[in-house]
Amino acid sequence: MTSPFVEVVSRSSLRERVDQLGAEISTDLKGEVPVMVGVLQGSVVFLADLVRSMTIDLEVEFLSLTRFGHDGQIGIAMDIADPLEDRHVVIVEDIVDTGLTLASMRRLLEVRNPASIRTVTLIDKAPRRIVEVDLEYRGFEVGDEFLLGYGLDWKGHYRHISSLWAVMDLEVLQENRLAFAQHLGIAP
Ligand code: IMP
């Protein structure tokens, strides 16, 4: 039987691509001190590696979102402490899927009058986009497979897995959320 879990991006390929993104953003924002805004919880692992590959001064902030319903409506559950006025903001996302979350978040931050807003996402699920949204930097473009690891979760689990995995059969996880842990040999 083929495994429902397939490693799609190794730890070393992630490191290489994240380093490239860090270098690119550093070049584009040379002379500025950007605010790197991580969206909790998914972006934490990516952000931690990304900022350490950057070669300019910067600040790190986090915000967390609440979702209402299925139309992508969001609110801010935990906000950034400092004002963003005249700052160069880089939103750091783990994954952009339909684009609804990112589009709402950009609107929420734009009214704070930043000097600029850019977004970097590790994963771009471009074929699933419902709304057009600006996306300045992307690590990897994928199809519609469900991904786990490197910040991405299933019901709060598996964010700490250091490479990226695709779930070929989601029913396996729906029936048993520990199935991936068992596959990795880390189940309790
Ligand atoms: P969007 O609003 O449809 O762009 O979706 C954004 C959110 O959906 C992401 O921040 C993730 O929390 C979640 N998501 C979408 N695809 C995946 C995936 O493949 N694995 C884990 N979470 C995902």
PDB file of C-alpha atoms and ligand atoms in Angstrom:
ATOM      1  CA  MET A   1       0.000   0.000   0.000  1.00  0.00           C
ATOM      2  CA  THR A   2       1.359   3.482  -0.815  1.00  0.00           C
ATOM      3  CA  SER A   3       1.761   5.852   2.112  1.00  0.00           C
ATOM      4  CA  PRO A   4      -0.795   8.658   2.514  1.00  0.00           C
ATOM      5  CA  PHE A   5       2.091  10.916   3.635  1.00  0.00           C
ATOM      6  CA  VAL A   6       4.773  12.083   1.212  1.00  0.00           C
ATOM      7  CA  GLU A   7       7.665  14.412   2.007  1.00  0.00           C
ATOM      8  CA  VAL A   8       7.496  17.126  -0.666  1.00  0.00           C
ATOM      9  CA  VAL A   9      10.171  19.623   0.441  1.00  0.00           C
ATOM     10  CA  SER A  10      13.174  18.504   2.467  1.00  0.00           C
ATOM     11  CA  ARG A  11      14.698  20.448   5.335  1.00  0.00           C
ATOM     12  CA  SER A  12      17.711  21.444   3.223  1.00  0.00           C
ATOM     13  CA  SER A  13      15.574  22.642   0.289  1.00  0.00           C
ATOM     14  CA  LEU A  14      13.472  24.706   2.701  1.00  0.00           C
ATOM     15  CA  ARG A  15      16.607  26.254   4.153  1.00  0.00           C
ATOM     16  CA  GLU A  16      17.965  27.090   0.696  1.00  0.00           C
ATOM     17  CA  ARG A  17      14.724  28.700  -0.503  1.00  0.00           C
ATOM     18  CA  VAL A  18      14.127  30.629   2.741  1.00  0.00           C
ATOM     19  CA  ASP A  19      17.691  31.992   2.539  1.00  0.00           C
ATOM     20  CA  GLN A  20      16.984  33.183  -1.022  1.00  0.00           C
ATOM     21  CA  LEU A  21      13.793  34.927   0.109  1.00  0.00           C
ATOM     22  CA  GLY A  22      15.628  36.571   3.005  1.00  0.00           C
ATOM     23  CA  ALA A  23      18.316  37.851   0.650  1.00  0.00           C
ATOM     24  CA  GLU A  24      15.751  39.144  -1.851  1.00  0.00           C
ATOM     25  CA  ILE A  25      13.725  41.028   0.778  1.00  0.00           C
ATOM     26  CA  SER A  26      16.917  42.457   2.287  1.00  0.00           C
ATOM     27  CA  THR A  27      17.968  43.800  -1.115  1.00  0.00           C
ATOM     28  CA  ASP A  28      14.545  45.300  -1.828  1.00  0.00           C
ATOM     29  CA  LEU A  29      14.349  47.003   1.580  1.00  0.00           C
ATOM     30  CA  LYS A  30      17.977  48.043   1.918  1.00  0.00           C
ATOM     31  CA  GLY A  31      18.216  51.282   3.896  1.00  0.00           C
ATOM     32  CA  GLU A  32      14.849  50.682   5.599  1.00  0.00           C
ATOM     33  CA  VAL A  33      13.950  48.992   8.883  1.00  0.00           C
ATOM     34  CA  PRO A  34      10.936  46.820   7.995  1.00  0.00           C
ATOM     35  CA  VAL A  35       8.415  45.434  10.446  1.00  0.00           C
ATOM     36  CA  MET A  36       8.121  41.711   9.789  1.00  0.00           C
ATOM     37  CA  VAL A  37       4.568  40.810  10.852  1.00  0.00           C
ATOM     38  CA  GLY A  38       4.060  37.114  11.547  1.00  0.00           C
ATOM     39  CA  VAL A  39       0.559  35.715  11.486  1.00  0.00           C
ATOM     40  CA  LEU A  40       0.134  33.313  14.394  1.00  0.00           C
ATOM     41  CA  GLN A  41       0.536  30.407  14.684  1.00  0.00           C
ATOM     42  CA  GLY A  42       1.358  29.065  11.246  1.00  0.00           C
ATOM     43  CA  SER A  43       4.096  31.512  10.287  1.00  0.00           C
ATOM     44  CA  VAL A  44       6.257  31.094  13.399  1.00  0.00           C
ATOM     45  CA  VAL A  45       8.678  28.476  12.068  1.00  0.00           C
ATOM     46  CA  PHE A  46       9.073  30.158   8.674  1.00  0.00           C
ATOM     47  CA  LEU A  47       9.463  33.623  10.221  1.00  0.00           C
ATOM     48  CA  ALA A  48      12.137  32.427  12.631  1.00  0.00           C
ATOM     49  CA  ASP A  49      14.263  31.120   9.757  1.00  0.00           C
ATOM     50  CA  LEU A  50      13.447  33.996   7.389  1.00  0.00           C
ATOM     51  CA  VAL A  51      14.475  36.831   9.710  1.00  0.00           C
ATOM     52  CA  ARG A  52      17.731  35.056  10.546  1.00  0.00           C
ATOM     53  CA  SER A  53      18.585  34.956   6.848  1.00  0.00           C
ATOM     54  CA  MET A  54      18.006  38.698   6.453  1.00  0.00           C
ATOM     55  CA  THR A  55      20.946  41.091   6.360  1.00  0.00           C
ATOM     56  CA  ILE A  56      19.276  44.399   7.291  1.00  0.00           C
ATOM     57  CA  ASP A  57      17.955  45.796  10.555  1.00  0.00           C
ATOM     58  CA  LEU A  58      14.318  44.867  11.200  1.00  0.00           C
ATOM     59  CA  GLU A  59      11.628  44.450  13.847  1.00  0.00           C
ATOM     60  CA  VAL A  60       9.411  41.428  14.460  1.00  0.00           C
ATOM     61  CA  GLU A  61       5.753  41.655  15.452  1.00  0.00           C
ATOM     62  CA  PHE A  62       2.963  39.108  15.618  1.00  0.00           C
ATOM     63  CA  LEU A  63      -0.756  39.242  15.267  1.00  0.00           C
ATOM     64  CA  SER A  64      -3.416  36.605  15.509  1.00  0.00           C
ATOM     65  CA  LEU A  65      -6.712  36.511  13.689  1.00  0.00           C
ATOM     66  CA  THR A  66     -10.226  35.356  14.431  1.00  0.00           C
ATOM     67  CA  ARG A  67     -12.334  33.912  11.652  1.00  0.00           C
ATOM     68  CA  PHE A  68     -16.082  34.283  11.276  1.00  0.00           C
ATOM     69  CA  GLY A  69     -17.964  31.918   8.991  1.00  0.00           C
ATOM     70  CA  HIS A  70     -16.727  30.483   5.732  1.00  0.00           C
ATOM     71  CA  ASP A  71     -16.373  33.644   3.650  1.00  0.00           C
ATOM     72  CA  GLY A  72     -12.952  34.508   5.018  1.00  0.00           C
ATOM     73  CA  GLN A  73     -14.142  37.342   7.277  1.00  0.00           C
ATOM     74  CA  ILE A  74     -11.492  38.021   9.865  1.00  0.00           C
ATOM     75  CA  GLY A  75     -10.872  40.164  12.896  1.00  0.00           C
ATOM     76  CA  ILE A  76      -7.751  40.784  14.934  1.00  0.00           C
ATOM     77  CA  ALA A  77      -7.614  38.724  18.135  1.00  0.00           C
ATOM     78  CA  MET A  78      -4.156  39.867  19.206  1.00  0.00           C
ATOM     79  CA  ASP A  79      -2.807  43.064  17.709  1.00  0.00           C
ATOM     80  CA  ILE A  80       0.616  44.541  17.023  1.00  0.00           C
ATOM     81  CA  ALA A  81       1.773  46.774  19.886  1.00  0.00           C
ATOM     82  CA  ASP A  82       3.327  49.607  17.872  1.00  0.00           C
ATOM     83  CA  PRO A  83       1.833  51.900  15.219  1.00  0.00           C
ATOM     84  CA  LEU A  84       2.656  51.070  11.596  1.00  0.00           C
ATOM     85  CA  GLU A  85       2.430  54.615  10.263  1.00  0.00           C
ATOM     86  CA  ASP A  86       5.210  55.309   7.710  1.00  0.00           C
ATOM     87  CA  ARG A  87       6.738  51.869   8.327  1.00  0.00           C
ATOM     88  CA  HIS A  88       7.570  49.311   5.665  1.00  0.00           C
ATOM     89  CA  VAL A  89       5.487  46.268   6.580  1.00  0.00           C
ATOM     90  CA  VAL A  90       6.196  42.724   5.441  1.00  0.00           C
ATOM     91  CA  ILE A  91       3.366  40.291   6.230  1.00  0.00           C
ATOM     92  CA  VAL A  92       4.806  36.814   6.794  1.00  0.00           C
ATOM     93  CA  GLU A  93       2.379  33.998   5.959  1.00  0.00           C
ATOM     94  CA  ASP A  94       2.784  30.243   6.003  1.00  0.00           C
ATOM     95  CA  ILE A  95       0.359  29.588   3.162  1.00  0.00           C
ATOM     96  CA  VAL A  96      -1.966  31.553   0.895  1.00  0.00           C
ATOM     97  CA  ASP A  97      -4.842  29.377  -0.250  1.00  0.00           C
ATOM     98  CA  THR A  98      -8.082  31.099  -1.333  1.00  0.00           C
ATOM     99  CA  GLY A  99      -6.434  34.439  -0.541  1.00  0.00           C
ATOM    100  CA  LEU A 100      -9.395  35.564   1.599  1.00  0.00           C
ATOM    101  CA  THR A 101      -7.382  35.804   4.827  1.00  0.00           C
ATOM    102  CA  LEU A 102      -4.553  37.765   3.249  1.00  0.00           C
ATOM    103  CA  ALA A 103      -6.879  40.133   1.368  1.00  0.00           C
ATOM    104  CA  SER A 104      -8.741  41.009   4.592  1.00  0.00           C
ATOM    105  CA  MET A 105      -5.523  41.380   6.530  1.00  0.00           C
ATOM    106  CA  ARG A 106      -3.995  43.737   3.984  1.00  0.00           C
ATOM    107  CA  ARG A 107      -7.123  45.897   4.217  1.00  0.00           C
ATOM    108  CA  LEU A 108      -6.880  45.941   8.019  1.00  0.00           C
ATOM    109  CA  LEU A 109      -3.228  47.042   7.912  1.00  0.00           C
ATOM    110  CA  GLU A 110      -3.556  49.512   5.015  1.00  0.00           C
ATOM    111  CA  VAL A 111      -5.757  51.836   7.090  1.00  0.00           C
ATOM    112  CA  ARG A 112      -2.826  52.286   9.497  1.00  0.00           C
ATOM    113  CA  ASN A 113      -0.990  54.249   6.781  1.00  0.00           C
ATOM    114  CA  PRO A 114       2.227  52.229   6.455  1.00  0.00           C
ATOM    115  CA  ALA A 115       4.833  53.419   3.930  1.00  0.00           C
ATOM    116  CA  SER A 116       4.393  50.094   2.095  1.00  0.00           C
ATOM    117  CA  ILE A 117       2.956  46.617   2.553  1.00  0.00           C
ATOM    118  CA  ARG A 118       4.492  43.513   1.061  1.00  0.00           C
ATOM    119  CA  THR A 119       3.657  39.872   1.682  1.00  0.00           C
ATOM    120  CA  VAL A 120       5.954  36.889   1.780  1.00  0.00           C
ATOM    121  CA  THR A 121       4.419  33.440   1.913  1.00  0.00           C
ATOM    122  CA  LEU A 122       6.244  30.157   2.161  1.00  0.00           C
ATOM    123  CA  ILE A 123       3.557  28.351   0.129  1.00  0.00           C
ATOM    124  CA  ASP A 124       1.352  29.716  -2.615  1.00  0.00           C
ATOM    125  CA  LYS A 125      -1.609  27.467  -3.463  1.00  0.00           C
ATOM    126  CA  ALA A 126      -2.215  29.575  -6.567  1.00  0.00           C
ATOM    127  CA  PRO A 127      -4.756  27.275  -8.323  1.00  0.00           C
ATOM    128  CA  ARG A 128      -7.119  27.607  -5.339  1.00  0.00           C
ATOM    129  CA  ARG A 129      -7.238  31.407  -5.306  1.00  0.00           C
ATOM    130  CA  ILE A 130     -10.733  32.933  -5.030  1.00  0.00           C
ATOM    131  CA  VAL A 131      -9.743  36.594  -4.621  1.00  0.00           C
ATOM    132  CA  GLU A 132      -6.900  38.383  -6.328  1.00  0.00           C
ATOM    133  CA  VAL A 133      -4.375  39.571  -3.795  1.00  0.00           C
ATOM    134  CA  ASP A 134      -0.889  41.056  -4.108  1.00  0.00           C
ATOM    135  CA  LEU A 135       1.793  38.545  -3.202  1.00  0.00           C
ATOM    136  CA  GLU A 136       5.303  39.898  -3.591  1.00  0.00           C
ATOM    137  CA  TYR A 137       7.361  36.883  -2.480  1.00  0.00           C
ATOM    138  CA  ARG A 138       6.572  33.172  -2.550  1.00  0.00           C
ATOM    139  CA  GLY A 139       8.713  30.246  -1.539  1.00  0.00           C
ATOM    140  CA  PHE A 140       6.977  27.422  -3.390  1.00  0.00           C
ATOM    141  CA  GLU A 141       3.925  27.218  -5.621  1.00  0.00           C
ATOM    142  CA  VAL A 142       1.845  24.080  -5.137  1.00  0.00           C
ATOM    143  CA  GLY A 143      -1.460  22.585  -6.319  1.00  0.00           C
ATOM    144  CA  ASP A 144      -4.319  21.759  -3.975  1.00  0.00           C
ATOM    145  CA  GLU A 145      -2.727  19.057  -1.827  1.00  0.00           C
ATOM    146  CA  PHE A 146      -3.014  19.475   1.954  1.00  0.00           C
ATOM    147  CA  LEU A 147       0.394  20.187   3.482  1.00  0.00           C
ATOM    148  CA  LEU A 148       1.804  19.615   6.955  1.00  0.00           C
ATOM    149  CA  GLY A 149       4.972  20.553   8.795  1.00  0.00           C
ATOM    150  CA  TYR A 150       7.241  23.617   8.977  1.00  0.00           C
ATOM    151  CA  GLY A 151       4.479  25.554  10.756  1.00  0.00           C
ATOM    152  CA  LEU A 152       1.494  23.989   9.000  1.00  0.00           C
ATOM    153  CA  ASP A 153      -0.827  21.982  11.214  1.00  0.00           C
ATOM    154  CA  TRP A 154      -3.613  19.480  11.454  1.00  0.00           C
ATOM    155  CA  LYS A 155      -5.786  20.451  14.445  1.00  0.00           C
ATOM    156  CA  GLY A 156      -2.796  22.095  16.117  1.00  0.00           C
ATOM    157  CA  HIS A 157      -0.378  19.213  15.588  1.00  0.00           C
ATOM    158  CA  TYR A 158       2.699  18.727  13.398  1.00  0.00           C
ATOM    159  CA  ARG A 159       3.843  22.373  13.180  1.00  0.00           C
ATOM    160  CA  HIS A 160       7.280  21.394  14.514  1.00  0.00           C
ATOM    161  CA  ILE A 161       8.060  18.830  11.809  1.00  0.00           C
ATOM    162  CA  SER A 162      11.073  20.297  10.038  1.00  0.00           C
ATOM    163  CA  SER A 163      10.232  19.371   6.441  1.00  0.00           C
ATOM    164  CA  LEU A 164       7.046  19.786   4.393  1.00  0.00           C
ATOM    165  CA  TRP A 165       4.739  16.849   3.786  1.00  0.00           C
ATOM    166  CA  ALA A 166       1.688  16.345   1.551  1.00  0.00           C
ATOM    167  CA  VAL A 167      -1.281  14.332   2.761  1.00  0.00           C
ATOM    168  CA  MET A 168      -2.467  12.244  -0.179  1.00  0.00           C
ATOM    169  CA  ASP A 169      -5.538  10.910   1.616  1.00  0.00           C
ATOM    170  CA  LEU A 170      -7.042  13.346   4.119  1.00  0.00           C
ATOM    171  CA  GLU A 171      -9.544  10.758   5.365  1.00  0.00           C
ATOM    172  CA  VAL A 172      -6.694   8.950   7.070  1.00  0.00           C
ATOM    173  CA  LEU A 173      -6.123  12.017   9.294  1.00  0.00           C
ATOM    174  CA  GLN A 174      -9.823  12.727   9.710  1.00  0.00           C
ATOM    175  CA  GLU A 175     -10.272   9.225  11.105  1.00  0.00           C
ATOM    176  CA  ASN A 176      -7.140   9.313  13.237  1.00  0.00           C
ATOM    177  CA  ARG A 177      -5.322  12.586  13.920  1.00  0.00           C
ATOM    178  CA  LEU A 178      -2.311  10.603  15.172  1.00  0.00           C
ATOM    179  CA  ALA A 179      -1.856   8.801  11.845  1.00  0.00           C
ATOM    180  CA  PHE A 180       0.955  11.124  10.754  1.00  0.00           C
ATOM    181  CA  ALA A 181       2.642  10.898  14.168  1.00  0.00           C
ATOM    182  CA  GLN A 182       2.513   7.117  13.824  1.00  0.00           C
ATOM    183  CA  HIS A 183       4.017   7.379  10.335  1.00  0.00           C
ATOM    184  CA  LEU A 184       6.875   9.480  11.736  1.00  0.00           C
ATOM    185  CA  GLY A 185       7.343   7.238  14.763  1.00  0.00           C
ATOM    186  CA  ILE A 186       6.558  10.055  17.261  1.00  0.00           C
ATOM    187  CA  ALA A 187       3.110   8.922  18.457  1.00  0.00           C
ATOM    188  CA  PRO A 188       2.722   8.667  22.247  1.00  0.00           C
TER     189      PRO A 188
HETATM  190  P1  IMP B   1      -6.972  31.255   2.842  1.00  0.00           P
HETATM  191  O1  IMP B   1      -7.717  32.327   3.589  1.00  0.00           O
HETATM  192  O2  IMP B   1      -7.927  30.347   2.114  1.00  0.00           O
HETATM  193  O3  IMP B   1      -5.910  31.787   1.924  1.00  0.00           O
HETATM  194  O4  IMP B   1      -6.344  30.233   3.887  1.00  0.00           O
HETATM  195  C1  IMP B   1      -5.509  30.552   4.820  1.00  0.00           C
HETATM  196  C2  IMP B   1      -5.392  29.516   5.900  1.00  0.00           C
HETATM  197  O5  IMP B   1      -5.855  28.183   5.581  1.00  0.00           O
HETATM  198  C3  IMP B   1      -3.918  29.304   6.163  1.00  0.00           C
HETATM  199  O6  IMP B   1      -3.382  30.356   6.954  1.00  0.00           O
HETATM  200  C4  IMP B   1      -3.912  27.963   6.841  1.00  0.00           C
HETATM  201  O7  IMP B   1      -4.194  28.115   8.211  1.00  0.00           O
HETATM  202  C5  IMP B   1      -5.049  27.199   6.205  1.00  0.00           C
HETATM  203  N1  IMP B   1      -4.545  26.232   5.183  1.00  0.00           N
HETATM  204  C6  IMP B   1      -4.764  26.282   3.868  1.00  0.00           C
HETATM  205  N2  IMP B   1      -4.170  25.244   3.230  1.00  0.00           N
HETATM  206  C7  IMP B   1      -3.524  24.538   4.198  1.00  0.00           C
HETATM  207  C8  IMP B   1      -2.690  23.357   4.161  1.00  0.00           C
HETATM  208  O8  IMP B   1      -2.408  22.743   3.111  1.00  0.00           O
HETATM  209  N3  IMP B   1      -2.209  22.924   5.355  1.00  0.00           N
HETATM  210  C9  IMP B   1      -2.472  23.562   6.549  1.00  0.00           C
HETATM  211  N4  IMP B   1      -3.248  24.666   6.609  1.00  0.00           N
HETATM  212  C10 IMP B   1      -3.764  25.163   5.442  1.00  0.00           C
END
